[in-house]
Amino acid sequence: MLLVLTLCGALLAGCAVGPSQRPPVAVRGELLPAAPPPTAAGPAADPDALPEIEEVRGGPAFTDCTADVLAGLAAAGTPVPPDRELAVGCGRLTVPADRSRPDLGPARLGLTRVTTPDAPADLPALVVLGDTGTDGSARAAAAVAARMPAEVLAAYQVVGMDRRGAGEDLLDCAPIDARAALLDAAPDRWDEPAMSALLDRSRSIVQDCYLLLSGTLTSYRATSTADDLESLRSALGPARLNLLGIGDGADAAAGWVARHPGAVGRVVLDGPGDPTLDDPARTEAATAAAEAAFDAFATACAAGPDCPLGPDPRATVTGLLDRLGRTALPVGDGDAVTAGATVRAVRSVLAQPARWPELQAALAAADGGDAAGLVRLLAPLGGPQGRFDAALATRCNDSRVRITPGEAADLAGDWSERFPLFGSAAAQQLVSCGPWPSGGPVPPSAPQGGAPPPVLVLGTAHDPRTAQSGAERTAEQLGDGRVVRWQGAGTGAYGRTPCVTAVVDRALVDGRAPAEPVVCPP
């Protein structure tokens, strides 16, 4: 069987996954009903003023886990800067597994609380909701806290919450061979029989996951996360929630804003997708964005003095994929890295420009016959503790359209011409959702019960997850979204450029939203 990353432990000691070293954490008690949000206020006298921040009143207990969380960030390639000292506590939040099915019982989501050492426990909370494609776990809060300005960290305790399927709630239910088949799907095999074979593999994933999860598989979706945010607001105590959502975490956060406008505090949506699109249009827009992000990656590499991919990185990567399509690159124990897995690794790391040098080096090494770097990049996707299952479940549950193998083959033929690196793989992802039940609650398209205060909506020009227009559409639907456009690359703009950071910090610390749209240079 080609790829997958069960070989990780044999190849790289750093990939081995053993028992968690995280200390025991306190668990919030029985499920509590969410506190009713305040009534949405009328228009403020100052239209750019944001709500006052409130101190935390009670909430879950946290146990110190600083060493464990910081070591995890370093292992993931996002270490805390040496001049930033953080204190991290770990806790849990108990929520209904599925609010429409009380008989299914509770789910427990991991929390992290990140502050400066000796910070008071009642500091106002800034909740961070990460992206399932990069890091949907509660530790995303530590990564954000590590790069935010000191005055913001002094004003807040940064609280991260696990997305459904990430962190302590890790979703790991797919048969290994079926997961590998979807990861390894050959980019040049997109005819109808090949798509039908992928559909069968995905069907086995759905069957096994349903058996393991007792009917809660459909709860891995943005609307469930929006409900989880409301449960966290109730647990923390303030009437209004301050919130930073990143990537598809911003999508879920936007859903919470629309459903609870009266509970909105200082909210930043960093890189949301277009809420007006469903598949296949949504996947098409995301694939176009990924192709543009690769162009930015290639340009950045070629502009440097010693680009390991040569003067034409796209041509180098295309040549590598062609060779891997004919003969996968062996990595020991009978496993090999395939063209399909390589495409998925590239698209994943494009979201994290800080890791672009690592991606360049891994692709160059693979071009020379050494797959070790690619294996390291693939481990978080399909390894034993990978995010593949959660990302698949979230993506499929959030789409209400199902594509047949024939339709997927037609799309792949079109997209492979328009999006030569990622087009056929995107169509393969669409067909993999075929066996999943469609539907679920339809999130509101506009705030219910009154207008929220201004919400900052950040869009990045070369975000491989979504076009910048996603931020614009989200801002329009929220009624008073204030758009900040960054001409940079990656998923998540906050903390990565002084221009965006200054606008967000003014909102979070001073309570002032920009009166006009802002455009920030690369």
GROMACS .gro file of N, CA, C and O in nm, residues 180-225:
model
  184
  180ALA      N    1  -0.553   0.597   0.339
  180ALA     CA    2  -0.437   0.603   0.250
  180ALA      C    3  -0.479   0.617   0.104
  180ALA      O    4  -0.416   0.689   0.027
  181ALA      N    5  -0.586   0.547   0.068
  181ALA     CA    6  -0.631   0.553  -0.072
  181ALA      C    7  -0.674   0.694  -0.110
  181ALA      O    8  -0.646   0.740  -0.222
  182LEU      N    9  -0.741   0.765  -0.020
  182LEU     CA   10  -0.782   0.901  -0.049
  182LEU      C   11  -0.662   0.996  -0.051
  182LEU      O   12  -0.654   1.085  -0.135
  183LEU      N   13  -0.569   0.976   0.040
  183LEU     CA   14  -0.450   1.061   0.042
  183LEU      C   15  -0.362   1.038  -0.081
  183LEU      O   16  -0.304   1.132  -0.134
  184ASP      N   17  -0.354   0.914  -0.125
  184ASP     CA   18  -0.263   0.877  -0.233
  184ASP      C   19  -0.326   0.885  -0.371
  184ASP      O   20  -0.259   0.853  -0.470
  185ALA      N   21  -0.452   0.925  -0.379
  185ALA     CA   22  -0.521   0.925  -0.509
  185ALA      C   23  -0.437   0.997  -0.615
  185ALA      O   24  -0.398   1.112  -0.597
  186ALA      N   25  -0.410   0.929  -0.725
  186ALA     CA   26  -0.321   0.981  -0.828
  186ALA      C   27  -0.383   1.101  -0.898
  186ALA      O   28  -0.497   1.093  -0.946
  187PRO      N   29  -0.313   1.214  -0.907
  187PRO     CA   30  -0.370   1.333  -0.970
  187PRO      C   31  -0.405   1.313  -1.117
  187PRO      O   32  -0.490   1.385  -1.170
  188ASP      N   33  -0.341   1.215  -1.183
  188ASP     CA   34  -0.370   1.193  -1.326
  188ASP      C   35  -0.473   1.084  -1.349
  188ASP      O   36  -0.497   1.045  -1.464
  189ARG      N   37  -0.534   1.034  -1.241
  189ARG     CA   38  -0.640   0.932  -1.254
  189ARG      C   39  -0.771   0.994  -1.210
  189ARG      O   40  -0.808   0.988  -1.094
  190TRP      N   41  -0.841   1.056  -1.304
  190TRP     CA   42  -0.966   1.120  -1.266
  190TRP      C   43  -1.081   1.081  -1.358
  190TRP      O   44  -1.182   1.150  -1.367
  191ASP      N   45  -1.067   0.963  -1.425
  191ASP     CA   46  -1.179   0.915  -1.505
  191ASP      C   47  -1.288   0.861  -1.412
  191ASP      O   48  -1.268   0.847  -1.291
  192GLU      N   49  -1.403   0.830  -1.468
  192GLU     CA   50  -1.515   0.788  -1.384
  192GLU      C   51  -1.487   0.660  -1.305
  192GLU      O   52  -1.523   0.653  -1.186
  193PRO      N   53  -1.423   0.556  -1.362
  193PRO     CA   54  -1.391   0.438  -1.280
  193PRO      C   55  -1.301   0.472  -1.161
  193PRO      O   56  -1.320   0.417  -1.051
  194ALA      N   57  -1.202   0.558  -1.181
  194ALA     CA   58  -1.115   0.596  -1.070
  194ALA      C   59  -1.193   0.671  -0.963
  194ALA      O   60  -1.173   0.650  -0.843
  195MET      N   61  -1.283   0.759  -1.006
  195MET     CA   62  -1.365   0.833  -0.909
  195MET      C   63  -1.459   0.738  -0.835
  195MET      O   64  -1.484   0.753  -0.715
  196SER      N   65  -1.512   0.638  -0.904
  196SER     CA   66  -1.599   0.540  -0.838
  196SER      C   67  -1.523   0.461  -0.732
  196SER      O   68  -1.577   0.429  -0.625
  197ALA      N   69  -1.397   0.430  -0.760
  197ALA     CA   70  -1.316   0.358  -0.661
  197ALA      C   71  -1.294   0.443  -0.536
  197ALA      O   72  -1.299   0.392  -0.423
  198LEU      N   73  -1.272   0.573  -0.554
  198LEU     CA   74  -1.257   0.662  -0.439
  198LEU      C   75  -1.388   0.671  -0.361
  198LEU      O   76  -1.388   0.677  -0.237
  199LEU      N   77  -1.499   0.672  -0.431
  199LEU     CA   78  -1.629   0.674  -0.364
  199LEU      C   79  -1.645   0.552  -0.275
  199LEU      O   80  -1.692   0.561  -0.161
  200ASP      N   81  -1.605   0.436  -0.325
  200ASP     CA   82  -1.614   0.314  -0.245
  200ASP      C   83  -1.526   0.322  -0.121
  200ASP      O   84  -1.565   0.278  -0.012
  201ARG      N   85  -1.406   0.377  -0.135
  201ARG     CA   86  -1.317   0.390  -0.020
  201ARG      C   87  -1.377   0.485   0.084
  201ARG      O   88  -1.371   0.459   0.204
  202SER      N   89  -1.434   0.594   0.037
  202SER     CA   90  -1.495   0.688   0.130
  202SER      C   91  -1.616   0.624   0.199
  202SER      O   92  -1.642   0.651   0.317
  203ARG      N   93  -1.688   0.540   0.126
  203ARG     CA   94  -1.803   0.472   0.187
  203ARG      C   95  -1.759   0.387   0.305
  203ARG      O   96  -1.827   0.381   0.409
  204SER      N   97  -1.644   0.322   0.294
  204SER     CA   98  -1.596   0.240   0.405
  204SER      C   99  -1.557   0.327   0.524
  204SER      O  100  -1.572   0.285   0.640
  205ILE      N  101  -1.508   0.448   0.498
  205ILE     CA  102  -1.476   0.540   0.608
  205ILE      C  103  -1.604   0.579   0.681
  205ILE      O  104  -1.610   0.576   0.805
  206VAL      N  105  -1.706   0.616   0.607
  206VAL     CA  106  -1.832   0.657   0.670
  206VAL      C  107  -1.890   0.542   0.752
  206VAL      O  108  -1.934   0.561   0.866
  207GLN      N  109  -1.887   0.420   0.699
  207GLN     CA  110  -1.943   0.305   0.770
  207GLN      C  111  -1.869   0.280   0.901
  207GLN      O  112  -1.930   0.263   1.007
  208ASP      N  113  -1.736   0.281   0.896
  208ASP     CA  114  -1.659   0.254   1.018
  208ASP      C  115  -1.675   0.366   1.119
  208ASP      O  116  -1.685   0.341   1.240
  209CYS      N  117  -1.677   0.491   1.072
  209CYS     CA  118  -1.690   0.602   1.165
  209CYS      C  119  -1.827   0.605   1.231
  209CYS      O  120  -1.840   0.638   1.349
  210TYR      N  121  -1.930   0.570   1.157
  210TYR     CA  122  -2.063   0.563   1.216
  210TYR      C  123  -2.069   0.456   1.325
  210TYR      O  124  -2.129   0.476   1.432
  211LEU      N  125  -2.007   0.342   1.298
  211LEU     CA  126  -2.008   0.236   1.398
  211LEU      C  127  -1.935   0.278   1.525
  211LEU      O  128  -1.979   0.250   1.637
  212LEU      N  129  -1.824   0.349   1.508
  212LEU     CA  130  -1.744   0.389   1.623
  212LEU      C  131  -1.807   0.504   1.701
  212LEU      O  132  -1.800   0.509   1.824
  213LEU      N  133  -1.872   0.596   1.630
  213LEU     CA  134  -1.918   0.720   1.693
  213LEU      C  135  -2.066   0.720   1.730
  213LEU      O  136  -2.117   0.822   1.777
  214SER      N  137  -2.134   0.612   1.707
  214SER     CA  138  -2.272   0.597   1.751
  214SER      C  139  -2.363   0.711   1.704
  214SER      O  140  -2.443   0.765   1.779
  215GLY      N  141  -2.348   0.750   1.581
  215GLY     CA  142  -2.439   0.849   1.524
  215GLY      C  143  -2.398   0.993   1.539
  215GLY      O  144  -2.471   1.082   1.494
  216THR      N  145  -2.285   1.021   1.603
  216THR     CA  146  -2.246   1.161   1.623
  216THR      C  147  -2.156   1.214   1.511
  216THR      O  148  -2.109   1.328   1.520
  217LEU      N  149  -2.135   1.137   1.406
  217LEU     CA  150  -2.042   1.180   1.301
  217LEU      C  151  -2.084   1.312   1.237
  217LEU      O  152  -2.000   1.394   1.201
  218THR      N  153  -2.214   1.334   1.224
  218THR     CA  154  -2.260   1.457   1.159
  218THR      C  155  -2.244   1.580   1.249
  218THR      O  156  -2.269   1.692   1.204
  219SER      N  157  -2.202   1.563   1.373
  219SER     CA  158  -2.183   1.680   1.461
  219SER      C  159  -2.051   1.751   1.435
  219SER      O  160  -2.027   1.858   1.492
  220TYR      N  161  -1.966   1.695   1.350
  220TYR     CA  162  -1.839   1.761   1.317
  220TYR      C  163  -1.865   1.860   1.205
  220TYR      O  164  -1.847   1.831   1.087
  221ARG      N  165  -1.910   1.979   1.243
  221ARG     CA  166  -1.950   2.080   1.143
  221ARG      C  167  -1.945   2.217   1.209
  221ARG      O  168  -1.937   2.232   1.330
  222ALA      N  169  -1.952   2.319   1.124
  222ALA     CA  170  -1.937   2.456   1.172
  222ALA      C  171  -2.048   2.495   1.268
  222ALA      O  172  -2.024   2.568   1.365
  223THR      N  173  -2.172   2.450   1.243
  223THR     CA  174  -2.281   2.491   1.331
  223THR      C  175  -2.264   2.434   1.472
  223THR      O  176  -2.300   2.500   1.570
  224SER      N  177  -2.207   2.314   1.483
  224SER     CA  178  -2.180   2.259   1.616
  224SER      C  179  -2.074   2.343   1.688
  224SER      O  180  -2.084   2.368   1.808
  225THR      N  181  -1.973   2.386   1.614
  225THR     CA  182  -1.870   2.470   1.674
  225THR      C  183  -1.928   2.603   1.720
  225THR      O  184  -1.889   2.656   1.825
   0.00000   0.00000   0.00000
